[in-house]
Every structure is written in C-alpha cells, then in structure tokens.
Coordinates of C-alpha atoms in Angstrom, one line a residue:
X168 CA -10.2 94.1 182.4
X169 CA -12.9 91.0 182.9
X170 CA -12.9 88.1 180.3
X171 CA -15.6 86.2 179.0
X172 CA -15.1 82.0 179.4
X173 CA -16.8 79.8 176.7
X174 CA -17.3 76.1 177.4
X175 CA -15.8 74.0 174.2
X176 CA -17.6 70.9 174.2
X177 CA -16.0 67.8 172.2
X178 CA -17.9 64.7 171.0
X179 CA -16.7 61.3 172.6
X180 CA -19.1 58.5 171.8
X181 CA -22.1 58.9 173.9
X182 CA -20.8 61.7 176.3
X183 CA -19.0 65.3 175.3
X184 CA -15.2 66.1 176.4
X185 CA -14.9 69.8 178.0
X186 CA -12.6 72.5 177.6
X187 CA -12.9 75.9 178.2
X188 CA -12.0 79.2 176.1
X189 CA -10.4 82.2 178.0
X190 CA -11.3 85.1 175.6
X191 CA -7.7 87.2 176.6
X192 CA -5.7 89.3 174.9
X193 CA -3.6 86.6 174.3
X194 CA -6.3 83.5 174.5
X195 CA -5.9 80.3 176.2
X196 CA -7.8 77.0 176.0
X197 CA -7.7 74.7 179.3
X198 CA -7.6 71.1 178.6
X199 CA -7.8 69.7 175.1
X200 CA -9.9 66.4 175.5
X201 CA -8.8 63.4 173.1
X202 CA -6.8 63.8 169.6
X203 CA -10.1 64.8 167.5
X204 CA -11.2 67.3 169.9
X205 CA -9.6 70.5 168.8
X206 CA -10.5 69.7 165.0
X207 CA -14.1 68.1 165.7
X208 CA -15.3 70.2 168.8
X209 CA -13.0 73.3 169.5
X210 CA -12.2 74.9 166.1
X211 CA -16.3 75.0 165.1
X212 CA -17.2 76.1 168.9
X213 CA -15.0 79.0 168.5
X214 CA -15.9 79.7 164.7
X215 CA -19.3 80.0 166.3
X216 CA -18.2 83.0 168.6
X217 CA -16.5 84.6 166.2
X218 CA -13.4 83.3 167.3
X219 CA -10.2 81.5 165.7
X220 CA -8.5 78.4 166.7
X221 CA -5.3 79.8 165.0
X222 CA -5.5 82.6 167.4
X223 CA -4.8 80.5 170.5
X224 CA -1.9 81.4 172.6
X225 CA -1.6 79.2 175.7
X226 CA -2.8 76.0 176.4
X227 CA -3.5 75.2 180.1
X228 CA -3.4 71.4 181.1
X229 CA -5.2 70.9 184.5
X230 CA -3.5 67.1 184.7
X231 CA -2.3 64.8 182.3
X232 CA -5.0 62.1 181.6
X233 CA -5.5 61.0 178.1
X234 CA -9.2 63.0 177.9
X235 CA -7.4 66.2 179.2
X236 CA -3.9 65.9 177.3
X237 CA -4.8 63.9 174.7
X238 CA -5.7 66.8 172.2
X239 CA -2.8 69.1 173.3
X240 CA -0.4 68.1 170.0
X241 CA -3.1 68.5 167.6
X242 CA -4.2 71.8 169.2
X243 CA -0.8 73.2 169.3
X244 CA -0.5 72.3 165.7
X245 CA -3.5 74.0 164.8
X246 CA -1.9 77.3 166.3
X247 CA 0.9 77.1 164.3
X248 CA 3.1 75.8 166.9
X249 CA 2.8 79.4 168.5
X250 CA 0.9 78.4 171.3
X251 CA 2.7 77.8 175.1
X252 CA 1.7 74.6 176.8
X253 CA 1.2 74.5 180.4
X254 CA 1.6 71.5 182.7
X255 CA 2.3 70.7 186.2
X256 CA 5.7 69.3 186.6
X257 CA 4.4 65.8 188.1
X258 CA 2.1 65.0 184.9
X259 CA 4.4 66.4 182.8
X260 CA 5.6 62.7 181.4
X261 CA 1.7 62.1 180.6
X262 CA 2.2 64.6 177.8
X263 CA 5.8 63.4 176.8
X264 CA 5.1 59.7 176.5
X265 CA 2.0 57.6 175.5
X266 CA 4.0 54.7 177.5
X267 CA 3.8 56.8 180.5
X268 CA 0.0 56.0 180.8
X269 CA 1.1 52.3 180.6
X270 CA 3.0 52.4 183.1
X271 CA 0.6 54.4 185.0
X272 CA -2.3 51.5 184.7
X273 CA 0.2 48.9 185.5
X274 CA 1.1 50.1 189.1
X275 CA -2.0 51.3 190.0
X276 CA -5.5 49.8 189.0
X277 CA -3.8 47.2 186.7
X278 CA -3.1 45.0 189.2
X279 CA -6.7 44.8 190.4
X280 CA -8.2 44.5 187.3
X281 CA -6.7 41.0 186.1
X282 CA -6.9 41.7 182.7
X283 CA -4.0 40.2 181.0
X284 CA -4.9 42.3 178.2
X285 CA -5.0 45.2 179.9
X286 CA -1.6 46.9 179.7
X287 CA -2.6 46.4 175.6
X288 CA -5.8 48.3 175.8
X289 CA -4.3 51.1 177.2
X290 CA -1.3 51.4 174.8
X291 CA -3.9 51.1 172.2
X292 CA -6.0 53.7 173.8
X293 CA -3.0 56.0 173.8
X294 CA -2.5 55.9 170.3
X295 CA -6.1 56.8 169.2
X296 CA -6.9 59.4 171.5
X297 CA -3.4 60.9 172.1
X298 CA -2.8 63.3 169.3
X299 CA 1.3 63.4 169.8
X300 CA 3.9 63.1 172.7
X301 CA 4.5 66.6 173.2
X302 CA 7.7 68.3 175.4
X303 CA 5.5 71.3 177.2
X304 CA 6.8 74.9 176.9
X305 CA 6.0 75.9 180.7
X306 CA 6.3 73.9 183.8
X307 CA 4.5 74.7 186.6
X308 CA 4.8 74.1 190.5
X309 CA 2.0 75.9 191.9
X310 CA 2.0 79.6 192.8
X311 CA 3.1 80.8 189.5
X312 CA 1.1 83.7 187.7
X313 CA 0.6 83.9 183.8
X314 CA 0.2 87.0 181.5
X315 CA -2.4 86.5 178.8
X316 CA -1.9 89.8 177.5
X317 CA -3.0 93.4 178.7
X318 CA -3.7 93.0 182.7
X319 CA -5.3 89.3 182.4
X320 CA -3.4 87.1 184.9
X321 CA -4.2 83.7 185.6
X322 CA -2.5 82.0 188.9
X323 CA -1.5 78.1 189.1
X324 CA -2.5 76.5 192.1
X325 CA -1.5 73.0 192.9
X326 CA -4.4 70.9 194.0
X327 CA -3.1 67.2 193.9
X328 CA -5.6 64.3 194.7
X329 CA -6.8 63.2 191.6
X330 CA -3.5 63.0 190.0
X331 CA 0.0 63.7 191.4
X332 CA 0.1 67.3 189.2
X333 CA -3.5 68.3 189.2
X334 CA -3.7 72.0 189.2
X335 CA -6.4 74.7 189.6
X336 CA -6.1 77.7 187.1
X337 CA -7.5 80.7 188.2
X338 CA -8.3 84.0 186.6
X339 CA -7.4 86.9 188.9
X340 CA -9.6 89.4 189.9
X341 CA -13.2 87.4 188.6
X342 CA -12.4 84.2 190.7
X343 CA -13.0 81.9 187.8
X344 CA -11.4 78.6 188.4
X345 CA -10.6 75.7 186.3
X346 CA -10.2 72.5 187.9
X347 CA -10.1 69.7 185.8
X348 CA -10.8 66.4 187.8
X349 CA -9.9 67.8 191.1
X350 CA -13.2 67.9 192.3
X351 CA -15.2 64.9 191.7
X352 CA -18.4 64.7 193.9
X353 CA -19.7 61.4 193.4
X354 CA -17.9 60.8 190.1
X355 CA -19.0 61.2 186.7
X356 CA -20.9 58.5 184.7
X357 CA -19.1 55.5 186.4
X358 CA -21.0 56.8 190.0
X359 CA -17.4 56.5 191.8
X360 CA -15.2 59.4 192.6
X361 CA -11.3 58.5 191.5
X362 CA -8.2 59.8 193.3
X363 CA -5.0 58.6 193.4
X364 CA -4.1 60.3 197.0
X365 CA -6.9 60.3 199.1
X366 CA -5.4 62.3 201.6
X367 CA -4.1 65.1 198.8
X368 CA -7.1 65.0 197.3
X369 CA -9.2 65.8 200.7
X370 CA -6.7 68.7 201.5
X371 CA -7.1 70.0 197.5
X372 CA -10.8 70.0 198.1
X373 CA -10.3 72.2 201.4
X374 CA -8.0 74.8 200.1
X375 CA -10.4 75.2 197.2
X376 CA -13.5 75.3 199.1
X377 CA -12.0 78.0 202.2
X378 CA -9.0 79.5 200.5
X379 CA -9.4 80.0 196.7
X380 CA -13.2 80.2 197.0
X381 CA -14.4 80.0 193.3
X382 CA -17.3 82.8 192.1
X383 CA -17.2 80.3 188.9
X384 CA -16.2 76.8 189.0
X385 CA -15.3 74.8 185.7
X386 CA -15.6 71.2 185.8
X387 CA -13.6 68.6 183.6
X388 CA -16.9 66.6 183.4
X389 CA -20.6 66.9 184.7
X390 CA -20.0 65.1 188.0
X391 CA -22.7 63.9 189.6
X392 CA -24.7 64.5 193.0
X393 CA -25.7 62.0 195.3
X394 CA -29.1 61.2 193.7
X395 CA -27.1 60.7 190.5
X396 CA -28.2 64.2 188.8
X397 CA -25.4 65.6 187.2
X398 CA -23.8 69.2 187.8
X399 CA -23.0 70.9 184.7
X400 CA -19.7 72.1 184.0
X401 CA -20.3 75.7 185.0
X402 CA -20.8 76.4 188.8
X403 CA -21.6 79.5 190.2
X404 CA -20.3 80.3 194.0
X405 CA -23.2 78.7 195.5
X406 CA -22.8 75.4 193.3
X407 CA -19.5 75.3 193.7
X408 CA -19.4 75.6 197.5
X409 CA -22.2 72.9 197.4
X410 CA -20.1 70.7 195.1
X411 CA -17.0 71.1 197.4
X412 CA -18.8 70.2 200.5
X413 CA -20.4 67.1 199.1
X414 CA -17.1 66.2 197.5
X415 CA -15.3 65.8 201.0
X416 CA -18.6 64.6 202.4
X417 CA -18.4 61.2 199.7
X418 CA -14.4 61.1 200.4
X419 CA -14.9 60.8 204.0
X420 CA -17.5 58.0 203.9
X421 CA -15.2 56.4 200.8
X422 CA -12.4 56.8 203.3
X423 CA -14.4 55.1 206.5
X424 CA -15.0 52.1 204.6
X425 CA -11.8 51.8 203.3
X426 CA -10.0 52.1 206.4
X427 CA -12.3 49.1 207.8
X428 CA -11.8 47.0 205.0
X429 CA -7.6 47.4 205.0
X430 CA -7.9 47.2 209.1
X431 CA -9.5 43.9 208.3
X432 CA -7.0 42.9 206.0
X433 CA -7.6 42.3 202.2
X434 CA -9.7 39.0 201.0
X435 CA -9.4 37.7 197.6
X436 CA -12.8 36.6 196.1
X437 CA -14.9 35.8 193.5
X438 CA -16.3 39.4 193.6
X439 CA -15.5 42.0 190.7
X440 CA -14.3 44.6 193.4
X441 CA -12.3 41.9 195.0
X442 CA -10.2 42.5 197.0
X443 CA -12.2 45.4 198.3
X444 CA -15.6 43.9 198.3
X445 CA -16.2 45.1 201.7
X446 CA -16.1 48.9 200.4
X447 CA -18.5 48.1 197.5
X448 CA -21.0 46.5 200.0
X449 CA -20.7 49.2 202.7
X450 CA -21.0 52.2 200.1
X451 CA -24.0 50.2 197.9
X452 CA -21.4 50.8 195.2
X453 CA -23.0 48.4 192.6
X454 CA -21.6 49.9 189.2
X455 CA -18.9 48.0 186.9
X456 CA -15.4 48.4 188.6
X457 CA -13.6 47.0 184.9
X458 CA -14.3 50.5 183.1
X459 CA -11.7 52.6 182.3
X460 CA -10.4 54.5 184.0
X461 CA -11.6 52.2 186.9
X462 CA -11.9 54.8 189.7
X463 CA -12.8 52.4 192.4
X464 CA -9.9 50.5 191.8
X465 CA -7.7 53.8 191.4
X466 CA -9.0 55.1 194.5
X467 CA -8.9 51.7 196.6
X468 CA -5.5 51.5 195.8
X469 CA -4.5 55.3 196.9
X470 CA -5.9 54.4 200.1
X471 CA -3.9 51.1 200.4
X472 CA -0.7 52.7 199.0
X473 CA -1.2 56.1 201.5
X474 CA -2.5 54.9 204.4
X475 CA -0.5 55.0 207.3
X476 CA -0.1 52.5 210.1
X477 CA -0.8 55.0 212.4
X478 CA -4.2 55.6 210.3
X479 CA -4.8 51.4 210.4
X480 CA -4.5 51.2 214.2
X481 CA -6.3 54.3 215.4

C-alpha cells in the first residue's frame, strides 16, 4: 500500500522547523523540532488533516541536533509514551543528554569562536529547546527495516557527514526519502553548508544520488541554491537530483579552498573567519560565522580533523 506524507511546520522565531508525518497504519513522525514544536506545530497540523498526535507510534530521528531531537521527549509524552523512538547509535547521546550538545560545541566549532560564554549559551539553548533527556527505544546502525504496520516498511540508511549518526529513512516501494540535514546544498539561512566529516558527507551524497535515488526527497530545512533561492522541503525526483548534484559541487569547491588553506598553514588574524580567512575569501563567503550552529567553523574543523597528510601533500 502507498502512504501519504505530510509536512508539519513548527514556528521557530522568524523561521519554521519541519517534521514529516508518514500516514501509515502505525503512523510515524520524522524529526521533532524543538521543545515547543509538538504542541504548537505538530498537533494542530495533524488535527487539520484529521489525524491525532496521540496515535503516532514511531518517532524517527534523522540525527541528533537540537532542532531535530528537541521535541522528542514532548512528542513521546503526547503519544502516551507508546511511540518507539529511533536514532542512530552514533548520535544517541545527543538524545540522552543535554550535556552532549555542550561537549560537541567545545571540541569542534567552539575552539574557533573564542566566546568565553559560548558553552554556557549552548547549555542554555539545550535547556530551553530540548524537552527532556530520553533513552531511545531502537538504536540503528543502517541496514534495518522498520515495519509501520500492514505492508508499510521503512528502510534505514546510514548517511554520515553532517553528523556521525545521520540517517536516511526510505519508505520502501515509493522511494520517499527523509534525510534531515544530510543534504546541505549551499546551507540554509546562514549560507554555508555544515558537515562534521567532509569525506563521509561526500560519500553519503553520492550514495543518495546514485544508489538510493529518491523519487521524493524530504529536507530538514529549505536549503539554498547557488543564487540563494531556497528549495522547498519536498523535492521531486528531478529537484532531488539537482540538489544532490549541487551539494557535491559545493562541497568540492569548499574542499579545494580548505585544502589550500591547510597546505599553507593556519594563521591567526583579526578576521572573524580566523584561522580560515583564506577560505572565506576564496569562496566569497560573507556570512556571520558566529551564528549558531556556526556551519562555517563546523565544516572547517571537519576538514582540519579528517584531512590526511596524503591529502595535504598531493
């Protein structure tokens, strides 16, 4: 049987956060926004299509960032604690612990932002935006098949890069693919793609494009094209191919600039992009690198961490 998919938009300041309702015999919601999202966005959106949030039986998390897992505990509570909560084992700590988000900040982008209050700000954001710490029901690694009742199944594909535990959920037979933030194009409102492991990100994009081949691709945010035009969050097959191609092209350009910067050696300066100012110059990037989640420094740290000596001397 085919199942309908409905986007669920939840307010978040000037923007919206997007979750998706899979209208299966055992209904599922993919990603959960922040703490307020289930009550303020999901519940009324489901009511408008004649569905009840209490009937949701699966909570499928694409990765562990605050704006995707923040509402998980609240949503789980609204289902009467009956929904199964699914996340990849590599990102599970982000669901279990608010402190894990502070740790991620400190070991990555935080070392470049030079904000003495940075960790405290991330901790405060976690307290406000994460509805509760939660032990997942189902840990996945990729390769699993989840039954949503009847003959509806969802296959799990590990697509690391944006985070170590990013996954794509595919509705089998109709190739609806939910990727969260695993396809960045030019980034969202911040204008820069964010990924913790560039090589893994590149490999995941290639696998999505050439192996999984989405008939419909559902994105966690309206990511931007070259000219800054946002894609929607629901892409057809042609749009999905274009977004994946462009994501690979963008990463290649960023990689070349990062490679040159690392080969020349990192130099501190008064640039807000220090010590990667040459990358911003080469790419013509003029966005604010301090805006959380600071994709510029996240990605630059990824290249610095994962670039091999062979890469730097080739």
